[in-house]
Amino acid sequence: MSALEIRTICCIGAGYVGGPTMAVIADKCPQIQVIVVDLNEARIADWNNPNFERLPVYEPGLSAVLKRVRGKNLHFSTEVNAAIKDAEMIFISVNTPTKTKGLGAGQASDLRWVEACARQVAQYAQGNTIVVEKSTLPVRTAAVIKAILEASQQDKSTEGNNCNFSVLSNPEFLAEGTAIQNLESPDRVLIGGEDKDSIESLATIYANWVPEEKILRTNLWSSELSKLTANAFLAQRISSINAVSSICEKTGADVREVATAIGSDSRIGPNFLQAGPGFGGSCFQKDILNLVYLCHHFGLSEVANYWESVVQLNNWQKERISKLVIQKLFGTVTGKKLAILGFAFKANTNDTREAPAIKIAKDLLEEGAQLAIFDPKVSSSQITFCLQSDEYIPPIASTKAINTGLNDEGKWWSSKSIEDALNGADAVLIITEWDHFRSLNWQSLATLMRKPAWVFDTRGVVIPNEILKAGLKLWRIGDGVN
Ligand code: UDX
Ligand code: ADP
């Protein structure tokens, strides 16, 4: 395959990664026609919604980009096969949740969607086609994709339809909430592959806006492993600071002061040191568990245990929060109204995958609490999905709300406002660090609550004095002072 100048791109999967990534590519490369396809008709309809406030993914800056390119060189469609046929380059950006049953359950990624995609590409692609892995995938997934494509290549050539495939790994490093910024000015772009010309075809696309020195070329396996490793390192940092937060609470230290002190060491650096209720999101846990699975596979049980402890600490952090809430509320929350502020796994997204709020809410519901949940961007139907099922939850649910509790005693509902949520509540738990929660009027909110009333700030967003002056009791993550 000689280096091809790409004119048509198809992206399979219109989710949190596919949608924003293709929007930015279309914006930066007006000469390329980009089509994003998905089997989910409702999601495609949402991407095509004339009202840019109702896109399926909430991401700051996304609607501005879409306004510039949608209908020009960016299109959303359910015609998957036709789009594959017309594309010179195909990005695979479908979901890869952790397997819930069978071999590798609880650790390995479920590759059924990736495999289905590869088979579709094998069947419908024409001519020279570059296939790019964009989803977070276990190491050596490219080999699976290649095997499927190569088998069909042989079939097609016997039928006289010559088709050439090349597989690249181009992991996505965007973080939700800052996706557009991350895509427009990435720290680096990583392209792994065997075929130099295909690598250059993809590098040329990025070179439209990314400086050459930030476009890294590696072999396929290094690229796949780098993605898992980057996420494992980041998650490890959060588990480390969360572990320290618990020591701070016992010793009278303040985790924010400790974070500033250690973050000033240029070798450690200041980012990703915010203690919280535990990491969530679709990547960290899944990627570490993939790494753990891989290590076990190669007989590296010490290495597997090392990485697994990062996830264990994260689970413990979530559990310890619900436990301490119950303890502070005189050992019981049965029948008590508690307000939950924030349900998304972090601020500036409507994504709830692996959100710590889910585990914390479920624990409190088990204890019979009445939860009034408020999140500025997460819909009531999405919360319903999260609280009723342990299964993998489609992140952008479009089903109707059911709004019942988990059992006879525990009940939850979605509140329209913060005031509604706090009215008559014994406690408020801040679980997502939405900016808005940093400047609440606690003097007036306190009057709505039943005393003694508690504020549990799992993100360290409140100003302690304001809470105390309002006559409220405060527990703050990693705060051994108050
Ligand atoms: C992550 C990676 O950052 C990104 O590179 C990769 O492509 C996908 O996975 P994302 O999950 O969207 O991105 O968000 P991120 O900002 O990394 O946060 C993950 C979780 O860690 C969130 O629950 C967040 O609240 C938590 N977190 C993050 C902390 O608790 N403290 C921190 O200091 C940073
Ligand atoms: P991510 O966060 O990685 O973007 P999402 O779950 O948000 O993951 O999005 C993945 C999308 O891929 C979903 O909208 C799903 O419907 C879509 N998808 C999965 N398999 C296929 C397929 N074979 N063809 C088209 N779309 C698919």
mmCIF file with all atom_site columns, C-alpha atoms in Angstrom, residues 299-470:
data_model
loop_
_atom_site.group_PDB
_atom_site.id
_atom_site.type_symbol
_atom_site.label_atom_id
_atom_site.label_alt_id
_atom_site.label_comp_id
_atom_site.label_asym_id
_atom_site.label_entity_id
_atom_site.label_seq_id
_atom_site.pdbx_PDB_ins_code
_atom_site.Cartn_x
_atom_site.Cartn_y
_atom_site.Cartn_z
_atom_site.occupancy
_atom_site.B_iso_or_equiv
_atom_site.pdbx_formal_charge
_atom_site.auth_seq_id
_atom_site.auth_comp_id
_atom_site.auth_asym_id
_atom_site.auth_atom_id
_atom_site.pdbx_PDB_model_num
ATOM 1   C CA . GLY A 1 299 ? 2.111   -15.873 34.398 1.00 0.00 ? 299 GLY A CA 1
ATOM 2   C CA . LEU A 1 300 ? 3.007   -12.486 35.911 1.00 0.00 ? 300 LEU A CA 1
ATOM 3   C CA . SER A 1 301 ? 0.874   -12.870 39.014 1.00 0.00 ? 301 SER A CA 1
ATOM 4   C CA . GLU A 1 302 ? 2.886   -10.378 41.153 1.00 0.00 ? 302 GLU A CA 1
ATOM 5   C CA . VAL A 1 303 ? 2.447   -7.716  38.485 1.00 0.00 ? 303 VAL A CA 1
ATOM 6   C CA . ALA A 1 304 ? -1.249  -8.570  38.177 1.00 0.00 ? 304 ALA A CA 1
ATOM 7   C CA . ASN A 1 305 ? -1.710  -8.213  41.947 1.00 0.00 ? 305 ASN A CA 1
ATOM 8   C CA . TYR A 1 306 ? 0.134   -4.909  41.959 1.00 0.00 ? 306 TYR A CA 1
ATOM 9   C CA . TRP A 1 307 ? -2.244  -3.345  39.405 1.00 0.00 ? 307 TRP A CA 1
ATOM 10  C CA . GLU A 1 308 ? -5.321  -4.993  40.835 1.00 0.00 ? 308 GLU A CA 1
ATOM 11  C CA . SER A 1 309 ? -4.691  -3.286  44.177 1.00 0.00 ? 309 SER A CA 1
ATOM 12  C CA . VAL A 1 310 ? -5.309  0.072   42.458 1.00 0.00 ? 310 VAL A CA 1
ATOM 13  C CA . VAL A 1 311 ? -8.878  -1.034  41.700 1.00 0.00 ? 311 VAL A CA 1
ATOM 14  C CA . GLN A 1 312 ? -9.310  -2.574  45.148 1.00 0.00 ? 312 GLN A CA 1
ATOM 15  C CA . LEU A 1 313 ? -8.322  0.666   46.838 1.00 0.00 ? 313 LEU A CA 1
ATOM 16  C CA . ASN A 1 314 ? -10.767 2.502   44.580 1.00 0.00 ? 314 ASN A CA 1
ATOM 17  C CA . ASN A 1 315 ? -13.611 0.187   45.621 1.00 0.00 ? 315 ASN A CA 1
ATOM 18  C CA . TRP A 1 316 ? -12.687 0.647   49.252 1.00 0.00 ? 316 TRP A CA 1
ATOM 19  C CA . GLN A 1 317 ? -12.765 4.428   48.885 1.00 0.00 ? 317 GLN A CA 1
ATOM 20  C CA . LYS A 1 318 ? -16.367 4.318   47.636 1.00 0.00 ? 318 LYS A CA 1
ATOM 21  C CA . GLU A 1 319 ? -17.394 1.901   50.389 1.00 0.00 ? 319 GLU A CA 1
ATOM 22  C CA . ARG A 1 320 ? -15.796 3.867   53.163 1.00 0.00 ? 320 ARG A CA 1
ATOM 23  C CA . ILE A 1 321 ? -17.752 6.966   52.158 1.00 0.00 ? 321 ILE A CA 1
ATOM 24  C CA . SER A 1 322 ? -21.177 5.342   52.435 1.00 0.00 ? 322 SER A CA 1
ATOM 25  C CA . LYS A 1 323 ? -20.110 3.697   55.712 1.00 0.00 ? 323 LYS A CA 1
ATOM 26  C CA . LEU A 1 324 ? -18.984 6.916   57.307 1.00 0.00 ? 324 LEU A CA 1
ATOM 27  C CA . VAL A 1 325 ? -22.163 8.708   56.228 1.00 0.00 ? 325 VAL A CA 1
ATOM 28  C CA . ILE A 1 326 ? -24.188 6.048   58.022 1.00 0.00 ? 326 ILE A CA 1
ATOM 29  C CA . GLN A 1 327 ? -21.955 6.221   61.108 1.00 0.00 ? 327 GLN A CA 1
ATOM 30  C CA . LYS A 1 328 ? -22.204 10.015  61.368 1.00 0.00 ? 328 LYS A CA 1
ATOM 31  C CA . LEU A 1 329 ? -25.989 9.870   61.036 1.00 0.00 ? 329 LEU A CA 1
ATOM 32  C CA . PHE A 1 330 ? -26.197 7.934   64.306 1.00 0.00 ? 330 PHE A CA 1
ATOM 33  C CA . GLY A 1 331 ? -25.639 4.558   62.684 1.00 0.00 ? 331 GLY A CA 1
ATOM 34  C CA . THR A 1 332 ? -28.779 4.539   60.575 1.00 0.00 ? 332 THR A CA 1
ATOM 35  C CA . VAL A 1 333 ? -30.138 6.220   57.481 1.00 0.00 ? 333 VAL A CA 1
ATOM 36  C CA . THR A 1 334 ? -33.367 4.227   57.278 1.00 0.00 ? 334 THR A CA 1
ATOM 37  C CA . GLY A 1 335 ? -36.179 6.597   56.363 1.00 0.00 ? 335 GLY A CA 1
ATOM 38  C CA . LYS A 1 336 ? -33.844 9.607   56.357 1.00 0.00 ? 336 LYS A CA 1
ATOM 39  C CA . LYS A 1 337 ? -33.783 11.955  53.415 1.00 0.00 ? 337 LYS A CA 1
ATOM 40  C CA . LEU A 1 338 ? -30.301 12.496  51.982 1.00 0.00 ? 338 LEU A CA 1
ATOM 41  C CA . ALA A 1 339 ? -29.511 14.813  49.082 1.00 0.00 ? 339 ALA A CA 1
ATOM 42  C CA . ILE A 1 340 ? -27.006 13.604  46.483 1.00 0.00 ? 340 ILE A CA 1
ATOM 43  C CA . LEU A 1 341 ? -25.447 16.450  44.517 1.00 0.00 ? 341 LEU A CA 1
ATOM 44  C CA . GLY A 1 342 ? -23.834 15.154  41.346 1.00 0.00 ? 342 GLY A CA 1
ATOM 45  C CA . PHE A 1 343 ? -24.251 11.779  39.697 1.00 0.00 ? 343 PHE A CA 1
ATOM 46  C CA . ALA A 1 344 ? -21.911 11.984  36.676 1.00 0.00 ? 344 ALA A CA 1
ATOM 47  C CA . PHE A 1 345 ? -18.510 10.323  37.193 1.00 0.00 ? 345 PHE A CA 1
ATOM 48  C CA . LYS A 1 346 ? -16.848 13.747  36.997 1.00 0.00 ? 346 LYS A CA 1
ATOM 49  C CA . ALA A 1 347 ? -17.856 17.325  36.215 1.00 0.00 ? 347 ALA A CA 1
ATOM 50  C CA . ASN A 1 348 ? -18.684 18.581  32.702 1.00 0.00 ? 348 ASN A CA 1
ATOM 51  C CA . THR A 1 349 ? -20.042 15.317  31.356 1.00 0.00 ? 349 THR A CA 1
ATOM 52  C CA . ASN A 1 350 ? -23.378 13.497  31.375 1.00 0.00 ? 350 ASN A CA 1
ATOM 53  C CA . ASP A 1 351 ? -21.575 10.137  31.462 1.00 0.00 ? 351 ASP A CA 1
ATOM 54  C CA . THR A 1 352 ? -22.281 7.904   34.455 1.00 0.00 ? 352 THR A CA 1
ATOM 55  C CA . ARG A 1 353 ? -20.229 4.820   33.579 1.00 0.00 ? 353 ARG A CA 1
ATOM 56  C CA . GLU A 1 354 ? -18.603 3.490   36.783 1.00 0.00 ? 354 GLU A CA 1
ATOM 57  C CA . ALA A 1 355 ? -19.618 6.716   38.552 1.00 0.00 ? 355 ALA A CA 1
ATOM 58  C CA . PRO A 1 356 ? -18.805 6.498   42.283 1.00 0.00 ? 356 PRO A CA 1
ATOM 59  C CA . ALA A 1 357 ? -22.288 7.931   42.933 1.00 0.00 ? 357 ALA A CA 1
ATOM 60  C CA . ILE A 1 358 ? -23.795 4.622   41.794 1.00 0.00 ? 358 ILE A CA 1
ATOM 61  C CA . LYS A 1 359 ? -22.069 2.497   44.414 1.00 0.00 ? 359 LYS A CA 1
ATOM 62  C CA . ILE A 1 360 ? -22.538 5.071   47.159 1.00 0.00 ? 360 ILE A CA 1
ATOM 63  C CA . ALA A 1 361 ? -26.237 5.515   46.342 1.00 0.00 ? 361 ALA A CA 1
ATOM 64  C CA . LYS A 1 362 ? -26.812 1.748   46.173 1.00 0.00 ? 362 LYS A CA 1
ATOM 65  C CA . ASP A 1 363 ? -25.169 1.246   49.569 1.00 0.00 ? 363 ASP A CA 1
ATOM 66  C CA . LEU A 1 364 ? -27.330 3.946   51.119 1.00 0.00 ? 364 LEU A CA 1
ATOM 67  C CA . LEU A 1 365 ? -30.493 2.579   49.478 1.00 0.00 ? 365 LEU A CA 1
ATOM 68  C CA . GLU A 1 366 ? -29.667 -0.836  50.936 1.00 0.00 ? 366 GLU A CA 1
ATOM 69  C CA . GLU A 1 367 ? -29.740 0.850   54.327 1.00 0.00 ? 367 GLU A CA 1
ATOM 70  C CA . GLY A 1 368 ? -33.194 2.272   53.621 1.00 0.00 ? 368 GLY A CA 1
ATOM 71  C CA . ALA A 1 369 ? -32.246 5.876   52.791 1.00 0.00 ? 369 ALA A CA 1
ATOM 72  C CA . GLN A 1 370 ? -34.507 8.224   50.808 1.00 0.00 ? 370 GLN A CA 1
ATOM 73  C CA . LEU A 1 371 ? -32.239 9.789   48.197 1.00 0.00 ? 371 LEU A CA 1
ATOM 74  C CA . ALA A 1 372 ? -33.033 13.027  46.380 1.00 0.00 ? 372 ALA A CA 1
ATOM 75  C CA . ILE A 1 373 ? -30.569 13.121  43.493 1.00 0.00 ? 373 ILE A CA 1
ATOM 76  C CA . PHE A 1 374 ? -29.631 16.261  41.596 1.00 0.00 ? 374 PHE A CA 1
ATOM 77  C CA . ASP A 1 375 ? -27.251 16.462  38.661 1.00 0.00 ? 375 ASP A CA 1
ATOM 78  C CA . PRO A 1 376 ? -27.327 19.312  36.153 1.00 0.00 ? 376 PRO A CA 1
ATOM 79  C CA . LYS A 1 377 ? -26.704 17.047  33.142 1.00 0.00 ? 377 LYS A CA 1
ATOM 80  C CA . VAL A 1 378 ? -27.660 13.462  33.998 1.00 0.00 ? 378 VAL A CA 1
ATOM 81  C CA . SER A 1 379 ? -31.252 12.550  33.123 1.00 0.00 ? 379 SER A CA 1
ATOM 82  C CA . SER A 1 380 ? -33.610 10.778  35.459 1.00 0.00 ? 380 SER A CA 1
ATOM 83  C CA . SER A 1 381 ? -33.854 7.845   33.036 1.00 0.00 ? 381 SER A CA 1
ATOM 84  C CA . GLN A 1 382 ? -30.088 7.451   33.095 1.00 0.00 ? 382 GLN A CA 1
ATOM 85  C CA . ILE A 1 383 ? -30.056 7.399   36.901 1.00 0.00 ? 383 ILE A CA 1
ATOM 86  C CA . THR A 1 384 ? -32.800 4.761   36.772 1.00 0.00 ? 384 THR A CA 1
ATOM 87  C CA . PHE A 1 385 ? -30.622 2.567   34.574 1.00 0.00 ? 385 PHE A CA 1
ATOM 88  C CA . CYS A 1 386 ? -27.700 2.926   36.909 1.00 0.00 ? 386 CYS A CA 1
ATOM 89  C CA . LEU A 1 387 ? -29.546 2.143   40.104 1.00 0.00 ? 387 LEU A CA 1
ATOM 90  C CA . GLN A 1 388 ? -31.558 -0.768  38.829 1.00 0.00 ? 388 GLN A CA 1
ATOM 91  C CA . SER A 1 389 ? -28.971 -2.865  37.094 1.00 0.00 ? 389 SER A CA 1
ATOM 92  C CA . ASP A 1 390 ? -25.499 -4.202  37.651 1.00 0.00 ? 390 ASP A CA 1
ATOM 93  C CA . GLU A 1 391 ? -25.215 -4.973  33.979 1.00 0.00 ? 391 GLU A CA 1
ATOM 94  C CA . TYR A 1 392 ? -23.281 -2.799  31.545 1.00 0.00 ? 392 TYR A CA 1
ATOM 95  C CA . ILE A 1 393 ? -25.340 0.315   31.044 1.00 0.00 ? 393 ILE A CA 1
ATOM 96  C CA . PRO A 1 394 ? -25.486 2.062   27.690 1.00 0.00 ? 394 PRO A CA 1
ATOM 97  C CA . PRO A 1 395 ? -24.091 5.471   28.595 1.00 0.00 ? 395 PRO A CA 1
ATOM 98  C CA . ILE A 1 396 ? -26.569 7.507   26.629 1.00 0.00 ? 396 ILE A CA 1
ATOM 99  C CA . ALA A 1 397 ? -29.834 5.879   27.550 1.00 0.00 ? 397 ALA A CA 1
ATOM 100 C CA . SER A 1 398 ? -32.994 7.018   25.878 1.00 0.00 ? 398 SER A CA 1
ATOM 101 C CA . THR A 1 399 ? -35.529 4.865   27.667 1.00 0.00 ? 399 THR A CA 1
ATOM 102 C CA . LYS A 1 400 ? -38.287 6.218   29.869 1.00 0.00 ? 400 LYS A CA 1
ATOM 103 C CA . ALA A 1 401 ? -37.837 6.846   33.557 1.00 0.00 ? 401 ALA A CA 1
ATOM 104 C CA . ILE A 1 402 ? -39.155 4.322   36.026 1.00 0.00 ? 402 ILE A CA 1
ATOM 105 C CA . ASN A 1 403 ? -38.132 6.089   39.173 1.00 0.00 ? 403 ASN A CA 1
ATOM 106 C CA . THR A 1 404 ? -38.657 3.524   41.849 1.00 0.00 ? 404 THR A CA 1
ATOM 107 C CA . GLY A 1 405 ? -36.457 2.549   44.746 1.00 0.00 ? 405 GLY A CA 1
ATOM 108 C CA . LEU A 1 406 ? -34.225 -0.503  45.001 1.00 0.00 ? 406 LEU A CA 1
ATOM 109 C CA . ASN A 1 407 ? -36.247 -2.209  47.701 1.00 0.00 ? 407 ASN A CA 1
ATOM 110 C CA . ASP A 1 408 ? -39.255 -1.568  49.927 1.00 0.00 ? 408 ASP A CA 1
ATOM 111 C CA . GLU A 1 409 ? -37.425 0.855   52.129 1.00 0.00 ? 409 GLU A CA 1
ATOM 112 C CA . GLY A 1 410 ? -34.763 2.619   50.101 1.00 0.00 ? 410 GLY A CA 1
ATOM 113 C CA . LYS A 1 411 ? -36.199 5.094   47.604 1.00 0.00 ? 411 LYS A CA 1
ATOM 114 C CA . TRP A 1 412 ? -34.667 7.590   45.246 1.00 0.00 ? 412 TRP A CA 1
ATOM 115 C CA . TRP A 1 413 ? -35.930 10.267  42.945 1.00 0.00 ? 413 TRP A CA 1
ATOM 116 C CA . SER A 1 414 ? -34.465 12.864  40.695 1.00 0.00 ? 414 SER A CA 1
ATOM 117 C CA . SER A 1 415 ? -34.759 16.424  42.023 1.00 0.00 ? 415 SER A CA 1
ATOM 118 C CA . LYS A 1 416 ? -35.300 19.387  39.739 1.00 0.00 ? 416 LYS A CA 1
ATOM 119 C CA . SER A 1 417 ? -33.286 21.768  41.907 1.00 0.00 ? 417 SER A CA 1
ATOM 120 C CA . ILE A 1 418 ? -30.710 21.805  44.674 1.00 0.00 ? 418 ILE A CA 1
ATOM 121 C CA . GLU A 1 419 ? -33.260 23.415  47.001 1.00 0.00 ? 419 GLU A CA 1
ATOM 122 C CA . ASP A 1 420 ? -35.758 20.618  46.370 1.00 0.00 ? 420 ASP A CA 1
ATOM 123 C CA . ALA A 1 421 ? -33.095 18.026  47.027 1.00 0.00 ? 421 ALA A CA 1
ATOM 124 C CA . LEU A 1 422 ? -32.014 19.615  50.326 1.00 0.00 ? 422 LEU A CA 1
ATOM 125 C CA . ASN A 1 423 ? -35.482 20.421  51.622 1.00 0.00 ? 423 ASN A CA 1
ATOM 126 C CA . GLY A 1 424 ? -35.979 18.416  54.834 1.00 0.00 ? 424 GLY A CA 1
ATOM 127 C CA . ALA A 1 425 ? -32.758 16.469  54.292 1.00 0.00 ? 425 ALA A CA 1
ATOM 128 C CA . ASP A 1 426 ? -30.538 15.264  57.148 1.00 0.00 ? 426 ASP A CA 1
ATOM 129 C CA . ALA A 1 427 ? -27.450 15.348  54.989 1.00 0.00 ? 427 ALA A CA 1
ATOM 130 C CA . VAL A 1 428 ? -26.125 16.376  51.628 1.00 0.00 ? 428 VAL A CA 1
ATOM 131 C CA . LEU A 1 429 ? -23.427 14.415  49.803 1.00 0.00 ? 429 LEU A CA 1
ATOM 132 C CA . ILE A 1 430 ? -21.464 16.220  47.109 1.00 0.00 ? 430 ILE A CA 1
ATOM 133 C CA . ILE A 1 431 ? -20.215 13.521  44.773 1.00 0.00 ? 431 ILE A CA 1
ATOM 134 C CA . THR A 1 432 ? -19.431 15.317  41.505 1.00 0.00 ? 432 THR A CA 1
ATOM 135 C CA . GLU A 1 433 ? -17.325 18.481  41.452 1.00 0.00 ? 433 GLU A CA 1
ATOM 136 C CA . TRP A 1 434 ? -19.657 20.608  39.279 1.00 0.00 ? 434 TRP A CA 1
ATOM 137 C CA . ASP A 1 435 ? -18.419 24.217  39.462 1.00 0.00 ? 435 ASP A CA 1
ATOM 138 C CA . HIS A 1 436 ? -21.821 25.367  40.575 1.00 0.00 ? 436 HIS A CA 1
ATOM 139 C CA . PHE A 1 437 ? -21.460 23.384  43.828 1.00 0.00 ? 437 PHE A CA 1
ATOM 140 C CA . ARG A 1 438 ? -18.454 25.495  44.820 1.00 0.00 ? 438 ARG A CA 1
ATOM 141 C CA . SER A 1 439 ? -20.507 28.634  45.353 1.00 0.00 ? 439 SER A CA 1
ATOM 142 C CA . LEU A 1 440 ? -23.744 27.515  46.972 1.00 0.00 ? 440 LEU A CA 1
ATOM 143 C CA . ASN A 1 441 ? -25.430 29.799  49.477 1.00 0.00 ? 441 ASN A CA 1
ATOM 144 C CA . TRP A 1 442 ? -25.123 27.590  52.539 1.00 0.00 ? 442 TRP A CA 1
ATOM 145 C CA . GLN A 1 443 ? -26.703 30.141  54.874 1.00 0.00 ? 443 GLN A CA 1
ATOM 146 C CA . SER A 1 444 ? -29.960 29.855  53.008 1.00 0.00 ? 444 SER A CA 1
ATOM 147 C CA . LEU A 1 445 ? -29.699 26.140  52.152 1.00 0.00 ? 445 LEU A CA 1
ATOM 148 C CA . ALA A 1 446 ? -29.092 25.293  55.820 1.00 0.00 ? 446 ALA A CA 1
ATOM 149 C CA . THR A 1 447 ? -32.520 26.674  56.743 1.00 0.00 ? 447 THR A CA 1
ATOM 150 C CA . LEU A 1 448 ? -34.127 23.997  54.543 1.00 0.00 ? 448 LEU A CA 1
ATOM 151 C CA . MET A 1 449 ? -32.436 21.051  56.254 1.00 0.00 ? 449 MET A CA 1
ATOM 152 C CA . ARG A 1 450 ? -33.404 19.022  59.336 1.00 0.00 ? 450 ARG A CA 1
ATOM 153 C CA . LYS A 1 451 ? -30.917 19.555  62.173 1.00 0.00 ? 451 LYS A CA 1
ATOM 154 C CA . PRO A 1 452 ? -28.425 18.308  63.044 1.00 0.00 ? 452 PRO A CA 1
ATOM 155 C CA . ALA A 1 453 ? -27.607 18.394  59.359 1.00 0.00 ? 453 ALA A CA 1
ATOM 156 C CA . TRP A 1 454 ? -24.430 17.230  57.655 1.00 0.00 ? 454 TRP A CA 1
ATOM 157 C CA . VAL A 1 455 ? -22.494 18.178  54.546 1.00 0.00 ? 455 VAL A CA 1
ATOM 158 C CA . PHE A 1 456 ? -20.357 15.333  53.190 1.00 0.00 ? 456 PHE A CA 1
ATOM 159 C CA . ASP A 1 457 ? -18.016 16.858  50.652 1.00 0.00 ? 457 ASP A CA 1
ATOM 160 C CA . THR A 1 458 ? -16.313 13.996  48.797 1.00 0.00 ? 458 THR A CA 1
ATOM 161 C CA . ARG A 1 459 ? -14.605 16.379  46.338 1.00 0.00 ? 459 ARG A CA 1
ATOM 162 C CA . GLY A 1 460 ? -13.304 19.106  48.593 1.00 0.00 ? 460 GLY A CA 1
ATOM 163 C CA . VAL A 1 461 ? -15.283 21.845  46.829 1.00 0.00 ? 461 VAL A CA 1
ATOM 164 C CA . VAL A 1 462 ? -16.895 23.690  49.753 1.00 0.00 ? 462 VAL A CA 1
ATOM 165 C CA . ILE A 1 463 ? -15.345 26.390  51.904 1.00 0.00 ? 463 ILE A CA 1
ATOM 166 C CA . PRO A 1 464 ? -15.387 24.852  55.407 1.00 0.00 ? 464 PRO A CA 1
ATOM 167 C CA . ASN A 1 465 ? -16.038 28.134  57.236 1.00 0.00 ? 465 ASN A CA 1
ATOM 168 C CA . GLU A 1 466 ? -19.195 28.791  55.252 1.00 0.00 ? 466 GLU A CA 1
ATOM 169 C CA . ILE A 1 467 ? -20.599 25.403  56.175 1.00 0.00 ? 467 ILE A CA 1
ATOM 170 C CA . LEU A 1 468 ? -19.738 25.779  59.832 1.00 0.00 ? 468 LEU A CA 1
ATOM 171 C CA . LYS A 1 469 ? -21.057 29.371  59.998 1.00 0.00 ? 469 LYS A CA 1
ATOM 172 C CA . ALA A 1 470 ? -24.357 28.123  58.547 1.00 0.00 ? 470 ALA A CA 1
#
